[in-house]
mmCIF file of C-alpha atoms in Angstrom:
data_model
loop_
_atom_site.group_PDB
_atom_site.id
_atom_site.type_symbol
_atom_site.label_atom_id
_atom_site.label_comp_id
_atom_site.label_asym_id
_atom_site.label_seq_id
_atom_site.Cartn_x
_atom_site.Cartn_y
_atom_site.Cartn_z
ATOM 1 C CA MET G 225 -133.787 -185.355 79.242
ATOM 2 C CA THR G 226 -132.815 -182.190 77.410
ATOM 3 C CA ALA G 227 -131.723 -182.464 73.803
ATOM 4 C CA LYS G 228 -128.049 -182.072 72.975
ATOM 5 C CA LYS G 229 -127.520 -178.752 71.205
ATOM 6 C CA VAL G 230 -125.968 -178.998 67.746
ATOM 7 C CA MET G 231 -124.427 -176.071 65.887
ATOM 8 C CA VAL G 232 -124.810 -176.570 62.139
ATOM 9 C CA VAL G 233 -122.128 -174.783 60.100
ATOM 10 C CA ASP G 234 -122.883 -174.796 56.375
ATOM 11 C CA ASP G 235 -123.226 -172.069 53.753
ATOM 12 C CA SER G 236 -126.453 -173.735 52.567
ATOM 13 C CA ARG G 237 -129.640 -172.954 54.480
ATOM 14 C CA MET G 238 -131.103 -176.122 52.925
ATOM 15 C CA VAL G 239 -128.535 -178.279 54.737
ATOM 16 C CA HIS G 240 -129.440 -176.610 58.022
ATOM 17 C CA LEU G 241 -133.135 -177.308 57.432
ATOM 18 C CA GLN G 242 -132.369 -180.892 56.394
ATOM 19 C CA ILE G 243 -130.310 -181.557 59.526
ATOM 20 C CA ALA G 244 -132.947 -179.892 61.731
ATOM 21 C CA ARG G 245 -135.593 -182.153 60.166
ATOM 22 C CA LEU G 246 -133.467 -185.301 60.521
ATOM 23 C CA LEU G 247 -132.776 -184.526 64.181
ATOM 24 C CA ALA G 248 -136.459 -184.174 65.119
ATOM 25 C CA ASP G 249 -137.296 -186.447 68.091
ATOM 26 C CA SER G 250 -133.721 -187.756 68.244
ATOM 27 C CA GLY G 251 -132.269 -186.356 71.452
ATOM 28 C CA TYR G 252 -130.380 -183.752 69.397
ATOM 29 C CA GLU G 253 -131.528 -180.277 68.414
ATOM 30 C CA ALA G 254 -130.161 -178.080 65.604
ATOM 31 C CA ALA G 255 -129.969 -175.127 67.981
ATOM 32 C CA PHE G 256 -127.551 -172.818 66.157
ATOM 33 C CA PHE G 257 -126.824 -172.148 62.484
ATOM 34 C CA CYS G 258 -123.765 -170.427 60.979
ATOM 35 C CA GLN G 259 -123.026 -169.881 57.296
ATOM 36 C CA ASP G 260 -119.261 -169.298 57.513
ATOM 37 C CA GLY G 261 -116.226 -170.172 59.582
ATOM 38 C CA GLU G 262 -115.842 -166.788 61.282
ATOM 39 C CA SER G 263 -119.378 -166.764 62.684
ATOM 40 C CA ALA G 264 -118.975 -170.431 63.678
ATOM 41 C CA ILE G 265 -116.017 -169.554 65.919
ATOM 42 C CA GLU G 266 -117.887 -166.600 67.448
ATOM 43 C CA THR G 267 -121.094 -168.597 68.031
ATOM 44 C CA TYR G 268 -119.130 -171.487 69.536
ATOM 45 C CA ARG G 269 -117.468 -169.081 72.005
ATOM 46 C CA GLN G 270 -120.826 -167.644 73.064
ATOM 47 C CA GLU G 271 -123.025 -170.751 73.086
ATOM 48 C CA HIS G 272 -120.739 -173.767 73.702
ATOM 49 C CA PRO G 273 -122.941 -176.249 71.816
ATOM 50 C CA ASP G 274 -122.641 -179.953 72.663
ATOM 51 C CA LEU G 275 -121.721 -180.764 69.090
ATOM 52 C CA VAL G 276 -120.808 -179.070 65.803
ATOM 53 C CA THR G 277 -121.414 -180.265 62.244
ATOM 54 C CA MET G 278 -118.926 -178.397 60.057
ATOM 55 C CA ASP G 279 -119.069 -178.135 56.277
ATOM 56 C CA ILE G 280 -115.689 -177.727 54.597
ATOM 57 C CA LEU G 281 -116.354 -175.566 51.550
ATOM 58 C CA MET G 282 -117.689 -172.166 52.611
ATOM 59 C CA PRO G 283 -116.960 -168.575 51.601
ATOM 60 C CA GLY G 284 -114.122 -166.976 53.544
ATOM 61 C CA MET G 285 -112.647 -169.252 56.192
ATOM 62 C CA ASP G 286 -113.202 -172.913 55.319
ATOM 63 C CA GLY G 287 -114.523 -175.509 57.734
ATOM 64 C CA LEU G 288 -111.185 -177.124 58.485
ATOM 65 C CA GLU G 289 -109.699 -173.748 59.468
ATOM 66 C CA ALA G 290 -112.724 -172.949 61.642
ATOM 67 C CA ALA G 291 -112.618 -176.415 63.257
ATOM 68 C CA ARG G 292 -108.905 -175.981 63.980
ATOM 69 C CA ALA G 293 -109.527 -172.579 65.604
ATOM 70 C CA ILE G 294 -112.377 -173.922 67.771
ATOM 71 C CA LEU G 295 -110.350 -176.965 68.837
ATOM 72 C CA GLU G 296 -107.337 -174.797 69.726
ATOM 73 C CA GLU G 297 -109.565 -172.805 72.090
ATOM 74 C CA ASP G 298 -111.512 -175.832 73.341
ATOM 75 C CA PRO G 299 -109.771 -179.186 72.809
ATOM 76 C CA ALA G 300 -112.897 -180.940 74.132
ATOM 77 C CA ALA G 301 -115.081 -179.547 71.307
ATOM 78 C CA ARG G 302 -116.975 -182.265 69.456
ATOM 79 C CA ILE G 303 -116.843 -181.531 65.740
ATOM 80 C CA VAL G 304 -118.094 -183.726 62.910
ATOM 81 C CA ILE G 305 -116.858 -182.656 59.479
ATOM 82 C CA VAL G 306 -119.565 -182.760 56.788
ATOM 83 C CA SER G 307 -118.583 -182.684 53.133
ATOM 84 C CA SER G 308 -119.445 -183.840 49.668
ATOM 85 C CA LEU G 309 -115.693 -184.156 49.035
ATOM 86 C CA ALA G 310 -114.534 -187.652 49.928
ATOM 87 C CA TYR G 311 -110.797 -187.078 49.691
ATOM 88 C CA ASP G 312 -108.460 -189.132 51.844
ATOM 89 C CA ASP G 313 -106.210 -186.160 52.623
ATOM 90 C CA THR G 314 -109.214 -184.108 53.769
ATOM 91 C CA MET G 315 -110.333 -186.890 56.119
ATOM 92 C CA GLU G 316 -106.763 -187.275 57.346
ATOM 93 C CA GLU G 317 -106.476 -183.539 58.034
ATOM 94 C CA ALA G 318 -109.855 -183.569 59.827
ATOM 95 C CA GLY G 319 -108.576 -186.360 62.076
ATOM 96 C CA GLN G 320 -105.284 -184.596 62.717
ATOM 97 C CA ILE G 321 -106.956 -181.407 63.928
ATOM 98 C CA GLY G 322 -109.173 -183.387 66.297
ATOM 99 C CA ALA G 323 -112.504 -183.787 64.499
ATOM 100 C CA ARG G 324 -114.581 -186.591 66.000
ATOM 101 C CA GLY G 325 -116.003 -187.835 62.725
ATOM 102 C CA PHE G 326 -116.639 -187.359 59.048
ATOM 103 C CA LEU G 327 -120.021 -187.365 57.314
ATOM 104 C CA TYR G 328 -120.514 -187.475 53.553
ATOM 105 C CA LYS G 329 -123.263 -185.551 51.797
ATOM 106 C CA PRO G 330 -125.868 -186.631 51.064
ATOM 107 C CA PHE G 331 -126.660 -188.477 54.304
ATOM 108 C CA ASP G 332 -129.757 -189.943 55.905
ATOM 109 C CA ARG G 333 -131.053 -189.849 59.480
ATOM 110 C CA GLU G 334 -129.375 -193.111 60.516
ATOM 111 C CA THR G 335 -125.965 -192.042 59.216
ATOM 112 C CA LEU G 336 -126.247 -188.594 60.819
ATOM 113 C CA LEU G 337 -127.327 -189.953 64.207
ATOM 114 C CA ALA G 338 -124.622 -192.639 64.150
ATOM 115 C CA ALA G 339 -121.954 -189.970 63.498
ATOM 116 C CA LEU G 340 -123.297 -187.692 66.257
ATOM 117 C CA ASP G 341 -123.599 -190.567 68.753
ATOM 118 C CA LYS G 342 -120.027 -191.622 68.003
ATOM 119 C CA ALA G 343 -118.782 -188.041 68.423
ATOM 120 C CA MET G 344 -120.485 -187.838 71.834
ATOM 121 C CA GLU G 345 -118.609 -190.892 73.136
ATOM 122 C CA ASP G 346 -115.793 -189.920 75.443
#
């Protein structure tokens, strides 16, 4: 079985490395990495990953804007919002634009995999 390809969108390279490490031997692979919303939209168009983890706070276009743009182009996109900001209105907005889940930093392997598995459910 081939691993599901995950696009990690976060301005921190450390988060990308952490997620890649947590996904080892899990059935998911951190296949693509973007550090801002604009490149996330472009990479999504080119690669069509199975899943996206999207940080909110990034330079330029924020994660919610990028998620909205991706979901407008591809309503079937599976996006999990990742943030250290646990605000109700942020979670509400993420749900309204069509995100499939919300993950708080810091997270562990179990929490990450549970969020990705849930996002993959149709």
